[in-house]
Coordinates of C-alpha atoms in Angstrom, one line a residue:
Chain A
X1 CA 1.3 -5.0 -1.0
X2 CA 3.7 -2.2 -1.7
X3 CA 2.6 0.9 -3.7
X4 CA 4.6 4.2 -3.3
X5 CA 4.9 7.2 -5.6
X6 CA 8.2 9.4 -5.7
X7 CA 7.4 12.9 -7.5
X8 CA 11.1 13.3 -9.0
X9 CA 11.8 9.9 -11.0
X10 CA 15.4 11.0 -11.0
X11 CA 16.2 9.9 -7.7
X12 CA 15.5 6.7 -8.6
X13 CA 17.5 6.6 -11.5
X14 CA 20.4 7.7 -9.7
X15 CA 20.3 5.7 -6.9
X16 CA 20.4 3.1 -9.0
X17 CA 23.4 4.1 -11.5
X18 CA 24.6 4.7 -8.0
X19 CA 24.1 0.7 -6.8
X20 CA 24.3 -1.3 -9.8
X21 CA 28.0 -1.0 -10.6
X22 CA 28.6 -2.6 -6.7
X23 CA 26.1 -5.8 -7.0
X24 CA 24.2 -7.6 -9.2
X25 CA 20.9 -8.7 -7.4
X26 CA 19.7 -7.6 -4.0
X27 CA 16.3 -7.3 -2.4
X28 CA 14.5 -4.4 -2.1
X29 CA 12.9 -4.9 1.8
X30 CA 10.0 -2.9 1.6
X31 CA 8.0 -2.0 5.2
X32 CA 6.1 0.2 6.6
X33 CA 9.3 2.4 7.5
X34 CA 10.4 2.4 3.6
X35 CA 12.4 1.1 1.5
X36 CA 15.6 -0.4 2.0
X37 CA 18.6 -2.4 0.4
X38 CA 21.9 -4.1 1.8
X39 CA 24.2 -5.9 0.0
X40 CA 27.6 -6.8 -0.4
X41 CA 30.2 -7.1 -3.4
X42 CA 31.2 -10.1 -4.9
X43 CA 34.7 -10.2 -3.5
X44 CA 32.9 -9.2 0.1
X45 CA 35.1 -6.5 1.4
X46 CA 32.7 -3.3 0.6
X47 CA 28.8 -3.1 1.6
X48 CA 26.1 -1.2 0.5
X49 CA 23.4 0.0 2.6
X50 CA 20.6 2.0 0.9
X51 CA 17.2 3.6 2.0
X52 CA 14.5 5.5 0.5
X53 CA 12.7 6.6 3.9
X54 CA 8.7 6.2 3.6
X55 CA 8.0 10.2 3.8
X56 CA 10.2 10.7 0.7
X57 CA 7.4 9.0 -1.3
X58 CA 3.8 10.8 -1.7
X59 CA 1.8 8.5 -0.9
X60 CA 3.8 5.3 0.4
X61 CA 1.6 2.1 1.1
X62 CA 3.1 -1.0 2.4
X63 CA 0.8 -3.0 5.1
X64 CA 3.7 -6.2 5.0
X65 CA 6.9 -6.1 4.9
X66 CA 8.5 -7.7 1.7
X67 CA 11.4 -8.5 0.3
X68 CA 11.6 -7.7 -4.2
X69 CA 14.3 -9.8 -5.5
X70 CA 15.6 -7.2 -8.4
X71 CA 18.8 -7.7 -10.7
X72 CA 19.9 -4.1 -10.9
X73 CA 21.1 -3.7 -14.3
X74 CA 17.4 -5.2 -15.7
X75 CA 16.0 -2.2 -13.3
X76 CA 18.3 0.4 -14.2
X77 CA 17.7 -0.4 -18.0
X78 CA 13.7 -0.2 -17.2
X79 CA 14.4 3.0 -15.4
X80 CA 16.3 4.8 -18.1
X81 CA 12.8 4.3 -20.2
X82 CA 12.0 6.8 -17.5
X83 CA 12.0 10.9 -18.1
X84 CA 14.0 12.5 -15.1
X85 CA 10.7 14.6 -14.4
X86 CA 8.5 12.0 -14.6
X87 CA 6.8 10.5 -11.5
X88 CA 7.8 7.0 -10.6
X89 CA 5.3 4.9 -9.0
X90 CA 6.1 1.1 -7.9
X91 CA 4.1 -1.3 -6.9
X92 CA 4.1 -5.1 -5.7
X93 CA 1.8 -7.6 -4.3
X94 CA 2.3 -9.6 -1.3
X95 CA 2.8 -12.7 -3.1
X96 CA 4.1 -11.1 -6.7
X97 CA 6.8 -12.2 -8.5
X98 CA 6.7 -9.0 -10.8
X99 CA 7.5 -5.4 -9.9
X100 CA 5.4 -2.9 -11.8
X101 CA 6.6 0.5 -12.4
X102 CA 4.4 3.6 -14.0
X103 CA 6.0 6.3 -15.3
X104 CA 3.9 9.5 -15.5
X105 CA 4.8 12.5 -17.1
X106 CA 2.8 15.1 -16.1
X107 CA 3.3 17.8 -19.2
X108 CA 2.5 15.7 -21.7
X109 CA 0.0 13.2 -20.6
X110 CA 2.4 10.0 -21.0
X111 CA 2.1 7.1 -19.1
X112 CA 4.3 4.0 -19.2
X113 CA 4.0 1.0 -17.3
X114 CA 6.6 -1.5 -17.4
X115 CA 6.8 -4.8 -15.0
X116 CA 9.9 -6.3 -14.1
X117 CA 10.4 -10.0 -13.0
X118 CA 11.5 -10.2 -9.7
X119 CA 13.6 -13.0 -8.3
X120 CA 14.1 -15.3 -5.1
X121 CA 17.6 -14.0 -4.1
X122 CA 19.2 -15.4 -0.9
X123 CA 20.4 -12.5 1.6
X124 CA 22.1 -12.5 4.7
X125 CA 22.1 -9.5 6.6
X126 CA 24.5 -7.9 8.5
X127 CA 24.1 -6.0 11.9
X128 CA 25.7 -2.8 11.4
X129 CA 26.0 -1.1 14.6
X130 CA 25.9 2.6 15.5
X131 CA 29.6 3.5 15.8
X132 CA 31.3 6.5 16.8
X133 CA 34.5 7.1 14.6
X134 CA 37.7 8.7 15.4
X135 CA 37.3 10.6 12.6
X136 CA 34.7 12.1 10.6
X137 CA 35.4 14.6 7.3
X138 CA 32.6 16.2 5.8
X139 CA 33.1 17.4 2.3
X140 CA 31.8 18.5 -1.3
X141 CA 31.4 15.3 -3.1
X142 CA 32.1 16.4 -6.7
X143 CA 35.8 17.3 -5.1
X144 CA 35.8 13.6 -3.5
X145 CA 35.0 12.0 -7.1
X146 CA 38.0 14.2 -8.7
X147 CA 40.4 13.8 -5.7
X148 CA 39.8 9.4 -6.0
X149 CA 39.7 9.7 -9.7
X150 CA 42.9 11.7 -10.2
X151 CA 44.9 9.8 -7.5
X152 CA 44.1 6.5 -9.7
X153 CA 46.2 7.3 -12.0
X154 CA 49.3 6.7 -9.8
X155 CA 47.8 4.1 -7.3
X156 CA 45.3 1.2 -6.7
X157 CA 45.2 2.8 -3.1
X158 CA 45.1 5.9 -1.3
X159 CA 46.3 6.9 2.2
X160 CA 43.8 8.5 4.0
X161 CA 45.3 10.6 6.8
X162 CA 42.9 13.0 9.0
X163 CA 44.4 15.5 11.5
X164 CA 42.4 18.3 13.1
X165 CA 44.3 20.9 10.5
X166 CA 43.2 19.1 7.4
X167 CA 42.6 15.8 5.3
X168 CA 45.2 14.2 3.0
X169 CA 44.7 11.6 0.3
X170 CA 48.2 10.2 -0.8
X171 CA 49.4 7.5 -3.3
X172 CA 52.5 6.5 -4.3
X173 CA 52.7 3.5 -7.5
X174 CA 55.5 3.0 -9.7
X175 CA 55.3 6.0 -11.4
X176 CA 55.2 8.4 -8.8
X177 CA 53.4 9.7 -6.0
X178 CA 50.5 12.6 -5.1
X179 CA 49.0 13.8 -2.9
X180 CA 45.8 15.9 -2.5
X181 CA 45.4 18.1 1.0
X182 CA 42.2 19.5 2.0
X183 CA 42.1 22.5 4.7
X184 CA 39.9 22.2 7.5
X185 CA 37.7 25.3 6.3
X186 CA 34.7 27.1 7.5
X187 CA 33.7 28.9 4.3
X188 CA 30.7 30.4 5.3
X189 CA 29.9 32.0 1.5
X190 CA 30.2 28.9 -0.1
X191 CA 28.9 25.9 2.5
X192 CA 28.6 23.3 -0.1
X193 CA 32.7 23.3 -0.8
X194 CA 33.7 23.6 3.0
X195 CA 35.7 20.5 4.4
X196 CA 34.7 20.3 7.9
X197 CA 36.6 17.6 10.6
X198 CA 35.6 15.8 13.9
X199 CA 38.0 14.6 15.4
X200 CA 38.2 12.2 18.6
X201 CA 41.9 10.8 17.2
X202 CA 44.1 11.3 14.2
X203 CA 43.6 8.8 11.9
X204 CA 45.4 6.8 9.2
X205 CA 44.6 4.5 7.0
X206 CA 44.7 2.8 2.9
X207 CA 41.8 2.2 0.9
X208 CA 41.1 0.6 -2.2
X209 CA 40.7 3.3 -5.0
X210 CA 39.1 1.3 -7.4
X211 CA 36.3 0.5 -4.9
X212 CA 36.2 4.5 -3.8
X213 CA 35.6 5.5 -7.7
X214 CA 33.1 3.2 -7.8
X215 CA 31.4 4.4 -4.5
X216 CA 31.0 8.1 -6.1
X217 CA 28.7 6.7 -8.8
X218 CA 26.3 8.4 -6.2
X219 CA 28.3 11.7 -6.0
X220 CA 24.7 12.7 -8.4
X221 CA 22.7 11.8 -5.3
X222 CA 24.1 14.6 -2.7
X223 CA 26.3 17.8 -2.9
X224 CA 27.8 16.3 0.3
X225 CA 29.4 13.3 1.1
X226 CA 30.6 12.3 4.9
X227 CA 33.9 10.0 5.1
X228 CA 33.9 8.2 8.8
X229 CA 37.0 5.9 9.9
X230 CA 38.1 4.7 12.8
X231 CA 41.4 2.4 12.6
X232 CA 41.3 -1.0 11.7
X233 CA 37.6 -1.0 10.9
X234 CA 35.4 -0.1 7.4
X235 CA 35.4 3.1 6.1
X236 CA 31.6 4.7 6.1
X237 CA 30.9 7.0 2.9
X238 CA 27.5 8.1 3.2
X239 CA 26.0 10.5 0.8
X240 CA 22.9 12.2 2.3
X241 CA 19.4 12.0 0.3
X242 CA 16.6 14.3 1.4
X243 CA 14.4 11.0 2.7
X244 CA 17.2 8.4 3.1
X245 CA 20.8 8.0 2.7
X246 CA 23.2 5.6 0.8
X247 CA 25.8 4.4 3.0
X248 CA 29.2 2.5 1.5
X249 CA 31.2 0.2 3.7
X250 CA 34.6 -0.4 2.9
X251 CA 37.2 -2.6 4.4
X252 CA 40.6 -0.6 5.1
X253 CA 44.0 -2.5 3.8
X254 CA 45.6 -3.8 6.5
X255 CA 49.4 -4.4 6.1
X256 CA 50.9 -2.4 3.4
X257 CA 53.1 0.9 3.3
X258 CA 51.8 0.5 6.7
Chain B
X1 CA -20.2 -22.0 20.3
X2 CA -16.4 -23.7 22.3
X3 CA -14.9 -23.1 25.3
X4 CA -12.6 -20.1 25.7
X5 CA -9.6 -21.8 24.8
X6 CA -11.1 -23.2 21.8
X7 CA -12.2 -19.8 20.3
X8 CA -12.1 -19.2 16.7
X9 CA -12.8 -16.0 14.6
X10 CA -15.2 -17.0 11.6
X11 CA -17.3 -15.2 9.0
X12 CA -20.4 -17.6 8.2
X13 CA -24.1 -17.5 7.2
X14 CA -26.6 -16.3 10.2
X15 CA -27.7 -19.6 12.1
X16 CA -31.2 -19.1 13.3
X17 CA -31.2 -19.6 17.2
X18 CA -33.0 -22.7 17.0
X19 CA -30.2 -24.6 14.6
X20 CA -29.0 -27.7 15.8
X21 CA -25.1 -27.6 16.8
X22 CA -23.2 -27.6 13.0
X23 CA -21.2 -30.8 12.3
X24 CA -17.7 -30.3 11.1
X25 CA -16.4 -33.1 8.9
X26 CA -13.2 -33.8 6.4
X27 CA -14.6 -34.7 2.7
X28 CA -12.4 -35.2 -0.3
X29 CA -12.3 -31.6 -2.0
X30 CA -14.0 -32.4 -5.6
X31 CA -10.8 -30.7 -7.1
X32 CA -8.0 -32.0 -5.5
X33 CA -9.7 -35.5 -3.9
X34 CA -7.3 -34.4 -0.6
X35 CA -9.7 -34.5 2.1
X36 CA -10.6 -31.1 2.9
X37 CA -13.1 -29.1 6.1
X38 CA -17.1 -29.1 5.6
X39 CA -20.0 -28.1 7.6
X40 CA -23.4 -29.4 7.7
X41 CA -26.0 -26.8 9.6
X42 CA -29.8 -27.5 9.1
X43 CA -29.7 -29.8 6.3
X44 CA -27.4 -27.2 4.5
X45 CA -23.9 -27.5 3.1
X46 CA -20.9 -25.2 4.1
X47 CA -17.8 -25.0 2.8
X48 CA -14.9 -24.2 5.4
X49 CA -11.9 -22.2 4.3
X50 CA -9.1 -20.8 7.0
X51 CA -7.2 -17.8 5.9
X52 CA -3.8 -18.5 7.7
X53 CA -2.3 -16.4 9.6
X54 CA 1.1 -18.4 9.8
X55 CA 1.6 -17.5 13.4
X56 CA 2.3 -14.2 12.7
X57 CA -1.0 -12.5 14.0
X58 CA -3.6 -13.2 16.9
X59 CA -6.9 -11.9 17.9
X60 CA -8.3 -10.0 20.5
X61 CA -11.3 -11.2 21.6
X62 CA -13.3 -9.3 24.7
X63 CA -10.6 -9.6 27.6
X64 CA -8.4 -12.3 26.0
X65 CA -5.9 -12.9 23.5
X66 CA -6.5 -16.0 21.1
X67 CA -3.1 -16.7 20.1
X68 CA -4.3 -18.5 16.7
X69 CA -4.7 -15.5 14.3
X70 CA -6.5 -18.0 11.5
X71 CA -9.7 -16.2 9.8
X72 CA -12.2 -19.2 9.0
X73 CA -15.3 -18.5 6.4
X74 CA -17.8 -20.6 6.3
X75 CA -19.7 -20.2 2.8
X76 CA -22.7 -22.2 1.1
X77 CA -21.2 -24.9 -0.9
X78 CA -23.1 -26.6 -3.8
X79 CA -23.4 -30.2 -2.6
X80 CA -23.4 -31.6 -6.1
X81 CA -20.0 -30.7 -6.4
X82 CA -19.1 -32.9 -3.8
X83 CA -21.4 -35.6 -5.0
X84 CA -20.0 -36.0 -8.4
X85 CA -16.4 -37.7 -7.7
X86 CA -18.3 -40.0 -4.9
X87 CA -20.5 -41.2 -7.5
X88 CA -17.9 -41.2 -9.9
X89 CA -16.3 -44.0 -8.1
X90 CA -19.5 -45.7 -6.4
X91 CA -21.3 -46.7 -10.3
X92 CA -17.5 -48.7 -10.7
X93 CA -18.1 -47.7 -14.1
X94 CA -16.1 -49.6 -16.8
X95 CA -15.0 -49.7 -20.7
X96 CA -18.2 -52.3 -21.3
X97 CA -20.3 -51.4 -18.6
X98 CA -22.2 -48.4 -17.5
X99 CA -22.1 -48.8 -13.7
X100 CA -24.3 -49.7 -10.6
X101 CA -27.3 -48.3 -9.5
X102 CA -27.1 -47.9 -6.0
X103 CA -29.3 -46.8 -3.0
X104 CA -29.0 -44.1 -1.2
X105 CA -27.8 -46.0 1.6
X106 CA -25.3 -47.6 -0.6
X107 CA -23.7 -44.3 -2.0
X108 CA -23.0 -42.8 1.6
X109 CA -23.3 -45.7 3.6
X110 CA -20.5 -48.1 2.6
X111 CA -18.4 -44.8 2.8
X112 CA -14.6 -45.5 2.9
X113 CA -13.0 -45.8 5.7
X114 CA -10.9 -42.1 4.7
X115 CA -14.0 -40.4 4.7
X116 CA -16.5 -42.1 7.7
X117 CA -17.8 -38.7 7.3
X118 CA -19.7 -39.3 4.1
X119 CA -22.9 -40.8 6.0
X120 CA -24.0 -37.6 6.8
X121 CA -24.4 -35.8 3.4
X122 CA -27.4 -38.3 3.3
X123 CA -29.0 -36.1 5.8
X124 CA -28.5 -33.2 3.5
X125 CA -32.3 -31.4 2.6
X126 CA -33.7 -32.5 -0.8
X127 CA -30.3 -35.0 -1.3
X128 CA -32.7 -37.0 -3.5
X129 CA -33.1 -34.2 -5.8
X130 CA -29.6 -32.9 -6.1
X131 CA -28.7 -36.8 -7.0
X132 CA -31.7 -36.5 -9.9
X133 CA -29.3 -33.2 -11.0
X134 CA -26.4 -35.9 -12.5
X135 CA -28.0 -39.0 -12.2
X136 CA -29.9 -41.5 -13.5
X137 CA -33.0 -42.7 -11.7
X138 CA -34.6 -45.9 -11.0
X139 CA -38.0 -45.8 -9.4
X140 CA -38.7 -49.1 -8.0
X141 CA -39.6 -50.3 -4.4
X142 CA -36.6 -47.8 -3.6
X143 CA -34.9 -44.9 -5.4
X144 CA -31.7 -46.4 -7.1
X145 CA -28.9 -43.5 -8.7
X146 CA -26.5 -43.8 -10.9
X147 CA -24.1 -41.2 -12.3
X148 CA -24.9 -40.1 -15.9
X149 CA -22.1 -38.7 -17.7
X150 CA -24.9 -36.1 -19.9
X151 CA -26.6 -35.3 -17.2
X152 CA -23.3 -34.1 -15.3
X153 CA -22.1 -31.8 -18.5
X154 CA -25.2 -30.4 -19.0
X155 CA -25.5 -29.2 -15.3
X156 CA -21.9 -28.1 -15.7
X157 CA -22.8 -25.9 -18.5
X158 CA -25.8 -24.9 -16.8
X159 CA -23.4 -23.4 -13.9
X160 CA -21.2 -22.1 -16.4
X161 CA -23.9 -20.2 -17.5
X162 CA -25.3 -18.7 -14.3
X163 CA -21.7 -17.6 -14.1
X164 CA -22.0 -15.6 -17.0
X165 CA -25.6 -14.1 -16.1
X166 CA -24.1 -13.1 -12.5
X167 CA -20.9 -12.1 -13.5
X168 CA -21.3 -7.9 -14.2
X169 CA -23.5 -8.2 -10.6
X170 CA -19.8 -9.3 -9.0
X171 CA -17.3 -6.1 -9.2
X172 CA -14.4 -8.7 -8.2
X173 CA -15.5 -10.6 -10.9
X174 CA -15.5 -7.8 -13.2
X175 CA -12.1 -6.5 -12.7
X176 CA -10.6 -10.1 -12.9
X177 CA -11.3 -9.3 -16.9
X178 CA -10.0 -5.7 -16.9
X179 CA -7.8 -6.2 -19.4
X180 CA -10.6 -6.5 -22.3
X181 CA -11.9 -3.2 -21.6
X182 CA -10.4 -2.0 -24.5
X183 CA -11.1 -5.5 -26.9
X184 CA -13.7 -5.6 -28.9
X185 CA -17.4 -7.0 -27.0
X186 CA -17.0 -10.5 -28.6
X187 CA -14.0 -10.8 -26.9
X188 CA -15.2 -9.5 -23.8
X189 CA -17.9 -12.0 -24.0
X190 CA -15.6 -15.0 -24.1
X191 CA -13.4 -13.5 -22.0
X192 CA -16.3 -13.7 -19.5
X193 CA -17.4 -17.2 -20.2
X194 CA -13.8 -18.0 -20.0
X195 CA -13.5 -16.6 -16.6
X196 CA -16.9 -18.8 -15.7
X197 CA -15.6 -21.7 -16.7
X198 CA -12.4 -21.7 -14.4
X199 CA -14.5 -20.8 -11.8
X200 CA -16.9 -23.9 -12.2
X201 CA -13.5 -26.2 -12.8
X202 CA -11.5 -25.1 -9.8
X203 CA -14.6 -27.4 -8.2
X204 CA -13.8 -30.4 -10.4
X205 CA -11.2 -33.1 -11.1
X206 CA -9.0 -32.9 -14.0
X207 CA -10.7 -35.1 -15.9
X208 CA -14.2 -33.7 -15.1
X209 CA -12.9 -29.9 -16.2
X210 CA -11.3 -31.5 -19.3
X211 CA -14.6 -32.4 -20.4
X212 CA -16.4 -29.4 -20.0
X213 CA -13.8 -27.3 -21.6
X214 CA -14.1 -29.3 -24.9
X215 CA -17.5 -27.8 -24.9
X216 CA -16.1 -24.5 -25.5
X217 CA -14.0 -22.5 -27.5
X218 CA -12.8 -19.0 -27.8
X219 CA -11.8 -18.2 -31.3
X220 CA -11.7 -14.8 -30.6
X221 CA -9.4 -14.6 -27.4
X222 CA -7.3 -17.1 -29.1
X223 CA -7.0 -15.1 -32.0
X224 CA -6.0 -12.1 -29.9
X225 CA -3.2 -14.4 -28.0
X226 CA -1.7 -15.1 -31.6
X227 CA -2.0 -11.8 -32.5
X228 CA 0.5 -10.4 -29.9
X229 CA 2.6 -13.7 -29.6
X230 CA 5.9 -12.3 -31.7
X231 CA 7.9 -14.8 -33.5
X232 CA 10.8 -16.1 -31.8
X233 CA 14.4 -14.7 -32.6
X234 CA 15.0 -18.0 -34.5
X235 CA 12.0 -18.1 -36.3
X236 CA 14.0 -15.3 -38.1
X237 CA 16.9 -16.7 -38.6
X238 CA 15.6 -19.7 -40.1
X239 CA 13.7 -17.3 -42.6
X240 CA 17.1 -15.8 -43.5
X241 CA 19.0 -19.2 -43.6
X242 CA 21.0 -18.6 -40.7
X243 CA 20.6 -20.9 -38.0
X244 CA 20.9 -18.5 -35.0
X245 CA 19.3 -21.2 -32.5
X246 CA 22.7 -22.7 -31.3
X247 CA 25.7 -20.8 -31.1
X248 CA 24.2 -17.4 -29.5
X249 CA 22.6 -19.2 -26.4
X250 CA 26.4 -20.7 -25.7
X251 CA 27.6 -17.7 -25.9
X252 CA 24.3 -16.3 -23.6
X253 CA 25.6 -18.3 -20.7
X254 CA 29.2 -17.8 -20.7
X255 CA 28.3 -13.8 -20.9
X256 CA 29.1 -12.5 -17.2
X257 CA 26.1 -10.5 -15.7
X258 CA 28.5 -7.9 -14.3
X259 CA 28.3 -4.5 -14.7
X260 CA 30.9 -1.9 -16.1
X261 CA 31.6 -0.7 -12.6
X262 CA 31.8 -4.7 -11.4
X263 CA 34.3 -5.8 -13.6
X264 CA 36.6 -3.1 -12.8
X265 CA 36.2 -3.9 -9.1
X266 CA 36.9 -7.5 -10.1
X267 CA 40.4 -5.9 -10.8
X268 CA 40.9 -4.1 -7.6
X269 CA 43.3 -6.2 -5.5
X270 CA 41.6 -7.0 -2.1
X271 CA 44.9 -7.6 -0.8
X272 CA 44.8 -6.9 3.1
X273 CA 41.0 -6.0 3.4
X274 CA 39.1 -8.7 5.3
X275 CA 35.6 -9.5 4.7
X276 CA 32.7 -7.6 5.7
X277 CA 31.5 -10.2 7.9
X278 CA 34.7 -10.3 10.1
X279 CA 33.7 -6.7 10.9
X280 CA 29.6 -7.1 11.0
X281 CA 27.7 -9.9 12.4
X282 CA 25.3 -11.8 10.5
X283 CA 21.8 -11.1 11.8
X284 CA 19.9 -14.2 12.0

């Protein structure tokens, strides 16, 4: 059985605004080390990986692992009955085939309790190995959203190019081009904003933009948000939770204005 | 009680140390009629259930490992449970005729060759009288027994009703019927009887549990159900003259179940990406 209490219900609610506009259904797999979710898009080329570490839940209870077959928009609509303050608690048996969620808000003695149907969704998993990119760029993620979301208006894809001076996002479409440069910057005064590089190699590669807008549905989740690419292989945009992380995988386009 | 390779974790009733070894035996289960695991110890009737452990766990056990992680519990089973499908068939009851009586010998002793088993719940202490429980008896140079239909729902309900009288005693019990804390008494009074009842079918065939549940009813439960049962969508639309039934639940199916975000992805062109699974392996 699976019980486990989160104190700020908005997390929740985020990660799933953050999830729901990538896939449709996906299994939550619940265990003793937390809870986690991995699933790809319909067209297969980007990947979510998501996880809600146990000691980010006060308490978290789950003696078998199990896997809660959840469409995501019928949870996100049940979680927006949910107060941002309010504590979330979920719970599942081992054999249930309903999620029950209570929603408790503390300064006014409400509770709600809502149960969702869950369903038998087939996954296949994917090995993601520990990788070490050529290039990692650390950076605010509100200035990622804007840079992605400004850059759509001349492209469907960006050129990401990373040298050890700086970042640059380029696209070029029919009605122009643009192009949006980030220093390499150690702004001590104002952490959150600094755009920091590692650097094994200089890299350079295209992206889909629609599926990068998408991907900062989660800028909500974390101030920061890490970009790691290595040529020829998915791009990794994680954003950082205090007890877990949701990581994005996104295939790079091989082949044009290459 | 086997040898070390044959060890087995079980919960069961204490076995004074002069009991005779228990025999195991397959017997149809009164519910189902699939045969299912019994013991008899000491002229007493066990009932055998094994809590699977599907492989996944095993049990330590002194210095060894036992690799089969089953739990067995062995728990007092009424034997006229049992009794009352075997008897059922044995009386060869039919539209015109009431059945055979039959000897004790003939009930268990002619047993089927599915269940060679059945011989020994003659041995079973006071048999004669659990018989007398649901059957009719015929005292002449031998005891003859044949199933009587009465006699069968009136013990039924009399099961029903220790039920009820243990129930508050059993806080498993109790919470099984949470949800009429807040119902008025009368309801949590049938809500109890209800919960009695299953209890005393899940031991009985269909047909047998059919016929004790006509002898009850639970107006008040039922009147609760109806109570929060809304009317359907097209109850409403009948009301108002529309006929919403058809057209709506076309529609329903052709509606995609994407998201906002989704169908603008269904846009993107995926043109030179390959698949996630060209660069991840798919863990088995």
């Amino acid at each position: 059985m699976l019980e486990a209490r989160l104190q700020t219900g908005a997390l929740l609610k985020k990660v799933l605004e953050a999830i729901k506009e990538l896939i449709t259904d996906a299994n939550f797999d619940c265990s003793d080390n937390g809870i986690a979710l991995q699933a790809m898009d319909n067209s297969h080329v980007a990947l979510v990986a998501l996880l809600l570490r146990h000691d980010g839940f006060e308490p978290y209870r789950c003696d078998r692992s199990l896997a809660l077959g959840v469409n995501l928009v019928s949870l996100s609509k049940v979680l927006r009955c949910a107060g941002n303050d309010d504590i979330i608690t979920l719970k599942a048996d081992d054999t249930a085939d309903v999620l029950s969620l209570t929603f408790e808000n503390t300064d006014n003695d409400r509770i709600s309790e809502y149960e969702l149907k869950l369903m038998d969704i087939d996954s296949e998993h994917l090995g993601i190995p520990d990788t070490t990119y050529e290039a990692v760029v650390q950076m605010s993620s509100a200035e990622f959203a804007r840079i992605c979301k400004d850059l759509q208006v001349l492209s469907d894809s960006v050129q990401i190019d990373v040298t050890k001076e700086g970042v640059k996002f380029g696209a070029k479409g029919e009605l122009g081009s643009g192009a949006v440069t980030l220093k390499q910057n150690g702004n001590v005064d104002k952490e959150e904003e600094a755009t920091l590089i590692e650097l094994q190699q200089n890299v350079s590669l295209n992206f889909s933009l629609k599926y990068l807008v998408n991907f900062t549905k989660a800028t909500p989740l974390a101030s920061r948000v890490s970009l790691s690419m290595s040529s020829e292989v998915p791009l990794l945009v994680e954003y950082k939770m205090e007890a877990g992380y949701i990581r994005y995988y996104l295939a790079p386009k091989i082949g044009e204005d290459n | 009680m086997a040898t070390p390779n044959q060890q087995r974790i079980c919960i069961g009733p204490k076995v004074p140390a002069h009991a005779d070894n228990p025999i195991s035996m397959l017997l149809p289960c009164p519910s189902s009629g699939l045969p299912a695991r019994y013991v008899i110890q000491d002229g007493g009737l066990y009932e055998m259930q094994m809590v699977d452990s599907e492989g996944l766990r095993s049990w330590f056990i002194g210095d060894t490992i036992q690799s089969d992680g089953a739990l067995y519990l062995i728990t007092p089973y009424d034997p006229v449970f049992i009794l009352i499908p075997i008897l059922d068939i044995m009386r060869q009851k039919t539209a015109d005729a009431e059945g055979k009586f039959l000897l004790l010998e003939g009930i268990f002793g002619s047993s089927s060759d599915q269940y060679p088993s059945l011989r020994h719940l003659a041995d079973l202490k006071n048999i004669d009288k659990y018989l007398a429980l649901v059957c009719d008896v015929r005292v002449a140079a031998m005891k003859t027994y044949r199933l009587d239909d009465e006699k069968v729902m009136g013990w039924l309900k009399k099961k029903v009703e220790v039920f009820v009288s243990k129930f508050e005693s059993i806080p498993a019990l109790v919470d099984s019927i949470a949800y009429t804390e807040s119902l008025p008494e009368a309801c949590r009074t049938e809500a109890i009887t209800q919960s009695a009842l299953k209890m005393v079918s899940a031991n009985l065939s269909d047909s047998w549990a059919t016929k004790l549940s006509a002898n009850y009813q639970f107006p008040e439960l039922d009147k609760m159900e109806s109570r929060t049962q809304l009317p359907s969508m097209s109850e409403f639309g009948k009301r108002s003259g529309m006929d919403l039934d058809d057209e709506p639940k076309a529609r329903e199916v052709k509606k995609p179940k994407m998201s906002v975000g989704q169908r603008k992805l269904a846009k993107a062109s995926t043109a030179g990406m390959k698949p996630m699974t060209s660069f991840f392996a798919k863990k088995s």
